[in-house]
Short mmCIF file of C-alpha atoms and ligand atoms in Angstrom, two decimals:
data_model
loop_
_atom_site.label_atom_id
_atom_site.label_comp_id
_atom_site.label_asym_id
_atom_site.label_seq_id
_atom_site.Cartn_x
_atom_site.Cartn_y
_atom_site.Cartn_z
CA UNK Z 1 5.65 17.63 13.67
CA UNK Z 2 4.58 15.66 10.35
CA UNK Z 3 7.91 13.91 8.91
CA UNK Z 4 9.30 16.18 5.93
CA UNK Z 5 9.02 12.49 3.90
CA UNK Z 6 6.48 9.88 3.96
CA UNK Z 7 9.22 6.79 2.91
CA UNK Z 8 8.20 4.31 5.58
CA UNK Z 9 4.97 3.46 7.30
CA UNK Z 10 7.33 3.98 10.83
CA UNK Z 11 7.73 7.67 9.65
CA UNK Z 12 4.15 8.27 11.37
CA UNK Z 13 3.24 7.98 14.89
CA UNK Z 14 -0.07 7.36 16.36
CA UNK Z 15 -1.34 10.62 16.91
CA UNK Z 16 0.42 11.84 12.86
CA UNK Z 17 -2.59 8.66 11.92
CA UNK Z 18 -4.75 9.34 13.99
CA UNK Z 19 -5.39 13.10 12.59
CA UNK Z 20 -4.88 12.13 8.92
CA UNK Z 21 -7.42 10.04 9.55
CA UNK Z 22 -9.89 13.16 11.01
CA UNK Z 23 -8.84 14.89 8.18
CA UNK Z 24 -9.65 12.48 5.58
CA UNK Z 25 -12.96 12.59 6.57
CA UNK Z 26 -12.78 15.98 6.30
CA UNK Z 27 -11.42 15.52 2.14
CA UNK Z 28 -13.90 15.93 -0.48
CA UNK Z 29 -14.55 13.02 -2.06
CA UNK Z 30 -15.84 13.14 -5.80
CA UNK Z 31 -17.91 16.31 -7.06
CA UNK Z 32 -16.61 17.89 -4.30
CA UNK Z 33 -13.10 20.27 -4.42
CA UNK Z 34 -11.38 22.48 -2.01
CA UNK Z 35 -8.81 25.45 -2.97
CA UNK Z 36 -6.51 24.47 -0.41
CA UNK Z 37 -3.21 23.42 -2.86
CA UNK Z 38 -3.73 26.15 -5.15
CA UNK Z 39 -0.24 27.69 -6.43
CA UNK Z 40 1.68 24.37 -6.37
CA UNK Z 41 3.02 21.36 -8.85
CA UNK Z 42 2.67 18.23 -7.54
CA UNK Z 43 4.24 15.82 -9.70
CA UNK Z 44 4.18 11.71 -9.42
CA UNK Z 45 7.10 10.38 -11.25
CA UNK Z 46 6.47 5.83 -12.04
CA UNK Z 47 9.06 3.83 -13.39
CA UNK Z 48 6.68 1.28 -12.64
CA UNK Z 49 3.18 0.00 -13.66
CA UNK Z 50 0.81 2.26 -11.57
CA UNK Z 51 -2.87 2.43 -11.82
CA UNK Z 52 -4.77 3.01 -8.51
CA UNK Z 53 -1.43 4.38 -7.40
CA UNK Z 54 -0.74 7.01 -9.79
CA UNK Z 55 -4.66 8.44 -10.57
CA UNK Z 56 -5.82 8.75 -6.77
CA UNK Z 57 -2.10 10.65 -5.90
CA UNK Z 58 -3.53 13.09 -9.71
CA UNK Z 59 -7.18 13.63 -8.73
CA UNK Z 60 -6.39 14.28 -5.05
CA UNK Z 61 -3.79 16.85 -5.77
CA UNK Z 62 -5.80 18.10 -8.65
CA UNK Z 63 -9.12 18.23 -6.33
CA UNK Z 64 -6.97 20.47 -3.88
CA UNK Z 65 -6.71 23.37 -6.96
CA UNK Z 66 -2.68 22.27 -6.80
CA UNK Z 67 -0.96 21.50 -11.44
CA UNK Z 68 -0.13 18.38 -11.82
CA UNK Z 69 3.02 16.92 -13.90
CA UNK Z 70 3.67 13.73 -14.34
CA UNK Z 71 5.22 10.99 -15.78
CA UNK Z 72 3.70 7.62 -15.71
CA UNK Z 73 6.20 4.96 -18.28
CA UNK Z 74 10.07 5.44 -17.66
CA UNK Z 75 11.00 4.23 -20.65
CA UNK Z 76 9.42 7.92 -21.93
CA UNK Z 77 11.87 9.37 -19.53
CA UNK Z 78 15.53 10.33 -19.36
CA UNK Z 79 16.00 7.07 -17.05
CA UNK Z 80 15.75 5.34 -19.92
CA UNK Z 81 19.09 7.56 -21.04
CA UNK Z 82 20.51 6.07 -18.18
CA UNK Z 83 19.95 9.19 -16.14
CA UNK Z 84 20.41 9.06 -12.00
CA UNK Z 85 18.19 8.81 -9.71
CA UNK Z 86 19.65 11.39 -8.25
CA UNK Z 87 19.92 13.75 -10.95
CA UNK Z 88 16.21 12.94 -11.56
CA UNK Z 89 15.10 13.86 -8.15
CA UNK Z 90 17.36 17.46 -8.52
CA UNK Z 91 15.36 18.14 -12.22
CA UNK Z 92 12.36 16.95 -10.29
CA UNK Z 93 13.21 19.87 -7.09
CA UNK Z 94 14.07 22.11 -9.78
CA UNK Z 95 10.56 22.22 -11.37
CA UNK Z 96 7.65 21.43 -8.66
CA UNK Z 97 6.69 21.32 -4.83
CA UNK Z 98 5.97 18.21 -3.95
CA UNK Z 99 7.67 14.56 -6.00
CA UNK Z 100 5.73 11.32 -5.29
CA UNK Z 101 7.94 8.37 -6.71
CA UNK Z 102 7.68 3.91 -7.36
CA UNK Z 103 11.42 2.84 -8.40
CA UNK Z 104 11.63 -0.63 -8.89
CA UNK Z 105 14.65 -1.22 -5.52
CA UNK Z 106 14.23 -1.60 -2.37
CA UNK Z 107 15.69 2.39 -1.08
CA UNK Z 108 15.58 4.54 -4.34
CA UNK Z 109 12.48 6.94 -3.50
CA UNK Z 110 14.94 7.45 0.70
CA UNK Z 111 18.39 7.91 -1.92
CA UNK Z 112 15.73 10.35 -4.25
CA UNK Z 113 14.68 11.85 -0.75
CA UNK Z 114 17.79 13.00 0.18
CA UNK Z 115 19.17 15.25 -3.17
CA UNK Z 116 16.32 16.83 -2.16
CA UNK Z 117 14.37 19.95 -0.44
CA UNK Z 118 10.75 19.21 -0.34
CA UNK Z 119 8.92 16.04 0.33
CA UNK Z 120 8.92 13.00 -1.36
CA UNK Z 121 6.49 9.94 -1.09
CA UNK Z 122 7.44 6.73 -1.48
CA UNK Z 123 4.85 5.02 -4.22
CA UNK Z 124 6.96 1.48 -3.85
CA UNK Z 125 9.72 1.26 -3.40
CA UNK Z 126 11.00 -2.41 -5.20
CA UNK Z 127 9.78 -4.86 -2.33
CA UNK Z 128 9.84 -3.03 0.14
CA UNK Z 129 7.61 -0.90 0.82
CA UNK Z 130 4.01 1.65 0.27
CA UNK Z 131 3.68 3.33 2.77
CA UNK Z 132 0.23 5.70 1.04
CA UNK Z 133 -1.14 2.29 0.69
CA UNK Z 134 -1.48 0.84 4.27
CA UNK Z 135 -2.51 5.15 5.12
CA UNK Z 136 -5.45 3.84 2.80
CA UNK Z 137 -5.93 0.21 4.54
CA UNK Z 138 -5.82 1.56 7.91
CA UNK Z 139 -8.33 4.26 7.24
CA UNK Z 140 -10.69 1.22 5.80
CA UNK Z 141 -10.25 -0.91 8.63
CA UNK Z 142 -11.32 2.32 10.78
CA UNK Z 143 -13.86 3.28 8.39
CA UNK Z 144 -14.82 0.06 9.29
CA UNK Z 145 -14.39 -1.35 12.37
CA UNK Z 146 -14.66 2.64 14.44
CA UNK Z 147 -11.32 0.86 15.25
CA UNK Z 148 -7.94 -0.65 14.57
CA UNK Z 149 -6.57 -1.37 18.13
CA UNK Z 150 -7.57 -5.64 19.18
CA UNK Z 151 -7.19 -6.25 15.40
CA UNK Z 152 -7.32 -9.73 14.14
CA UNK Z 153 -5.89 -9.86 10.78
CA UNK Z 154 -4.82 -12.19 8.41
CA UNK Z 155 -2.53 -10.84 5.56
CA UNK Z 156 -2.14 -13.29 2.56
CA UNK Z 157 -0.55 -14.56 -0.59
CA UNK Z 158 2.96 -13.20 -1.79
CA UNK Z 159 4.59 -11.46 2.01
CA UNK Z 160 8.28 -12.43 0.05
CA UNK Z 161 7.58 -9.95 -3.01
CA UNK Z 162 4.13 -7.80 -1.67
CA UNK Z 163 5.33 -4.06 -0.56
CA UNK Z 164 1.96 -3.08 0.72
CA UNK Z 165 1.84 -6.37 3.58
CA UNK Z 166 5.47 -4.90 4.84
CA UNK Z 167 3.89 -1.36 5.19
CA UNK Z 168 0.83 -2.16 6.54
CA UNK Z 169 2.56 -4.48 8.97
CA UNK Z 170 4.89 -1.75 10.58
CA UNK Z 171 2.33 -0.09 10.26
CA UNK Z 172 0.30 -2.29 12.84
CA UNK Z 173 3.00 -1.85 14.48
CA UNK Z 174 1.29 1.66 15.97
CA UNK Z 175 -1.78 0.39 17.27
CA UNK Z 176 -2.21 -1.69 21.02
CA UNK Z 177 -3.27 -5.08 20.96
CA UNK Z 178 -2.43 -6.26 17.46
CA UNK Z 179 -2.33 -9.65 16.16
CA UNK Z 180 -1.96 -10.34 12.64
CA UNK Z 181 -1.42 -13.95 10.79
CA UNK Z 182 1.22 -14.00 8.17
CA UNK Z 183 -0.65 -16.64 5.58
CA UNK Z 184 2.14 -17.85 2.35
CA UNK Z 185 4.42 -20.84 1.11
CA UNK Z 186 6.72 -21.15 2.14
CA UNK Z 187 8.96 -19.57 -1.03
CA UNK Z 188 6.67 -16.77 -0.68
CA UNK Z 189 7.20 -16.53 3.42
CA UNK Z 190 7.81 -12.21 5.03
CA UNK Z 191 11.25 -12.17 5.47
CA UNK Z 192 13.07 -12.67 9.10
CA UNK Z 193 13.82 -8.95 9.32
CA UNK Z 194 9.83 -8.33 8.85
CA UNK Z 195 8.59 -10.04 11.01
CA UNK Z 196 11.29 -9.24 13.15
CA UNK Z 197 10.38 -6.08 13.75
CA UNK Z 198 6.68 -6.80 14.07
CA UNK Z 199 7.24 -9.78 17.87
CA UNK Z 200 9.55 -6.90 18.85
CA UNK Z 201 6.57 -3.89 18.13
CA UNK Z 202 4.31 -6.43 20.55
CA UNK Z 203 2.19 -8.08 17.51
CA UNK Z 204 1.55 -11.16 18.05
CA UNK Z 205 2.34 -13.02 15.22
CA UNK Z 206 1.52 -17.14 13.78
CA UNK Z 207 2.86 -17.74 10.39
CA UNK Z 208 1.43 -20.73 7.61
CA UNK Z 209 0.98 -21.61 4.90
CA UNK Z 210 -2.70 -22.67 5.48
CA UNK Z 211 -5.41 -20.79 5.22
CA UNK Z 212 -8.67 -22.03 6.66
CA UNK Z 213 -7.29 -22.63 10.09
CA UNK Z 214 -6.97 -18.62 10.00
CA UNK Z 215 -10.02 -18.38 9.38
CA UNK Z 216 -12.13 -18.61 12.19
CA UNK Z 217 -9.38 -16.60 14.06
CA UNK Z 218 -9.92 -13.42 11.87
CA UNK Z 219 -11.80 -9.98 11.26
CA UNK Z 220 -10.30 -8.97 8.40
CA UNK Z 221 -8.70 -11.11 5.36
CA UNK Z 222 -6.01 -8.95 2.92
CA UNK Z 223 -5.12 -11.05 0.23
CA UNK Z 224 -1.74 -10.16 -1.97
CA UNK Z 225 -1.23 -10.63 -5.61
CA UNK Z 226 2.01 -13.04 -6.38
CA UNK Z 227 3.93 -10.58 -7.76
CA UNK Z 228 4.92 -12.25 -10.87
CA UNK Z 229 7.57 -8.82 -12.24
CA UNK Z 230 9.44 -10.06 -9.07
CA UNK Z 231 9.39 -13.61 -9.42
CA UNK Z 232 12.73 -14.35 -11.35
CA UNK Z 233 15.98 -16.04 -11.91
CA UNK Z 234 19.71 -15.76 -10.85
CA UNK Z 235 20.34 -14.83 -13.25
CA UNK Z 236 17.03 -11.62 -13.37
CA UNK Z 237 15.34 -13.12 -16.19
CA UNK Z 238 11.14 -13.87 -15.78
CA UNK Z 239 11.32 -17.66 -13.81
CA UNK Z 240 7.53 -18.40 -15.98
CA UNK Z 241 7.72 -21.84 -14.02
CA UNK Z 242 8.05 -20.32 -10.87
CA UNK Z 243 5.19 -18.17 -11.19
CA UNK Z 244 2.91 -20.10 -12.98
CA UNK Z 245 3.76 -23.12 -10.01
CA UNK Z 246 2.57 -20.18 -7.30
CA UNK Z 247 0.53 -18.27 -8.86
CA UNK Z 248 -2.53 -20.53 -7.85
CA UNK Z 249 -2.24 -20.50 -4.41
CA UNK Z 250 -4.25 -18.97 -2.45
CA UNK Z 251 -8.52 -18.37 -4.09
CA UNK Z 252 -10.41 -16.41 -2.30
CA UNK Z 253 -13.81 -18.27 -3.78
CA UNK Z 254 -17.36 -20.32 -1.64
CA UNK Z 255 -15.43 -22.95 1.02
CA UNK Z 256 -13.37 -19.53 2.69
CA UNK Z 257 -15.97 -17.14 2.05
CA UNK Z 258 -17.40 -20.19 3.92
CA UNK Z 259 -15.24 -20.23 7.12
CA UNK Z 260 -15.36 -16.31 7.31
CA UNK Z 261 -16.28 -14.78 10.32
CA UNK Z 262 -20.01 -13.36 9.24
CA UNK Z 263 -18.24 -9.97 10.08
CA UNK Z 264 -14.56 -10.60 8.76
CA UNK Z 265 -13.81 -8.11 5.39
CA UNK Z 266 -12.21 -8.89 3.17
CA UNK Z 267 -10.02 -6.19 1.84
CA UNK Z 268 -7.07 -6.30 -1.34
CA UNK Z 269 -4.70 -3.57 -2.17
CA UNK Z 270 -5.78 -4.05 -6.03
CA UNK Z 271 -5.14 -5.06 -8.49
CA UNK Z 272 -5.84 -8.53 -8.25
CA UNK Z 273 -6.09 -12.18 -10.47
CA UNK Z 274 -6.75 -15.00 -8.82
CA UNK Z 275 -6.82 -14.53 -6.06
CA UNK Z 276 -10.03 -13.45 -5.45
CA UNK Z 277 -12.49 -14.57 -8.29
CA UNK Z 278 -15.16 -12.23 -9.71
CA UNK Z 279 -18.61 -13.97 -7.68
CA UNK Z 280 -16.05 -13.24 -4.61
CA UNK Z 281 -17.52 -9.38 -5.18
CA UNK Z 282 -20.81 -9.64 -4.35
CA UNK Z 283 -20.58 -11.43 -1.36
CA UNK Z 284 -20.93 -8.35 1.02
CA UNK Z 285 -17.89 -8.49 2.97
CA UNK Z 286 -16.25 -7.97 0.33
CA UNK Z 287 -14.26 -4.16 0.20
CA UNK Z 288 -11.31 -3.67 -1.95
CA UNK Z 289 -13.12 -1.87 -4.06
CA UNK Z 290 -14.41 1.18 -1.73
CA UNK Z 291 -11.38 0.16 0.06
CA UNK Z 292 -9.45 1.60 -3.50
CA UNK Z 293 -12.31 4.57 -3.47
CA UNK Z 294 -10.53 5.45 -0.35
CA UNK Z 295 -6.70 6.35 -2.29
CA UNK Z 296 -8.04 10.17 -3.32
CA UNK Z 297 -9.54 11.29 0.49
CA UNK Z 298 -6.84 9.76 2.58
CA UNK Z 299 -3.72 10.85 -0.52
CA UNK Z 300 -5.66 14.58 -0.02
CA UNK Z 301 -4.77 14.65 3.26
CA UNK Z 302 -1.50 13.47 3.17
CA UNK Z 303 -0.89 16.11 0.61
CA UNK Z 304 -2.40 18.85 2.37
CA UNK Z 305 -0.73 17.29 5.70
CA UNK Z 306 2.96 17.93 3.58
CA UNK Z 307 2.29 20.56 2.20
CA UNK Z 308 1.68 22.36 4.99
CA UNK Z 309 -2.48 23.71 4.09
CA UNK Z 310 -4.65 21.81 6.93
CA UNK Z 311 -5.92 25.04 8.34
C1 NCD R 1 0.02 -2.46 -4.99
C2 NCD R 1 1.52 -2.20 -5.02
O1 NCD R 1 1.83 -0.82 -6.31
O2 NCD R 1 2.74 -3.08 -4.72
N1 NCD R 1 -0.18 -1.32 -5.75
C3 NCD R 1 -1.43 -0.43 -5.74
O3 NCD R 1 -0.14 0.44 -5.16
N2 NCD R 1 -2.24 -0.42 -4.94
C4 NCD R 1 0.34 -4.14 -5.35
C5 NCD R 1 0.55 -4.79 -6.00
O4 NCD R 1 1.17 -4.47 -7.62
O5 NCD R 1 0.31 -5.67 -6.56
#
């Protein structure tokens, strides 16, 4: 049984992920359609900016025949009038068959899910998790490499505030013999409890701030953006000085590409800033654009599965 909600990458067993990937293989890409979600309404409600996650969920829902209404700007909703997450969720419950929710607070999506009897997908809750991104990341690894077991992957950049490396690390614990290199400056190092969870669940974890050291050992380089919007001072105001100091901590450019194994691949959840220069796009190992495109069929499979419309 697939879980009612998708809140964490740990919500799915390995078997559930594998079934979802098999279904993804059969889902329509651009130019094709199915009618398996006809009659259902899907409601993405985003209280933080988004391009890929919002658009690919909308495109996925429409490609499967669902109706979609969405909120892309919380300032234009009653959240701006101080409405609670709980009340917002209850209202959506009466209007839609599935809620996709993004919000800046850790745990906010779980709070919304606890209020309703429709499936809820966590499209990012603050610095915590972003499980549908993990499913498309893992699907991309499986597609490129044929398997996820035995993977040697480096996650690089903002491992403290970035929710995509958090979910990806947890998702990888469902596979065997995985080795993870966590590469970050001390100020952006992965939270201790996250690292402890990976180790407890059998991942071989190495931590360093030196990217060059890990490059000869890995098959996948998962690069992340320094989360400017989450680097704040004690009063919650943007800490521009700290961001400026940290933002260019890594750059996947010429010397880095030379040190990377010839069959390794470079991933990024996107959006990117300067951590991957545009010249790197020409390198055949750069797969972040097709990785983002996989968001469409993976999210189609997620919607079809959570709405019990897979057969
Ligand atoms: C990520 C996110 O929102 O966490 N974006 C995405 O959904 N692909 C990564 C980021 O914003 O850095």
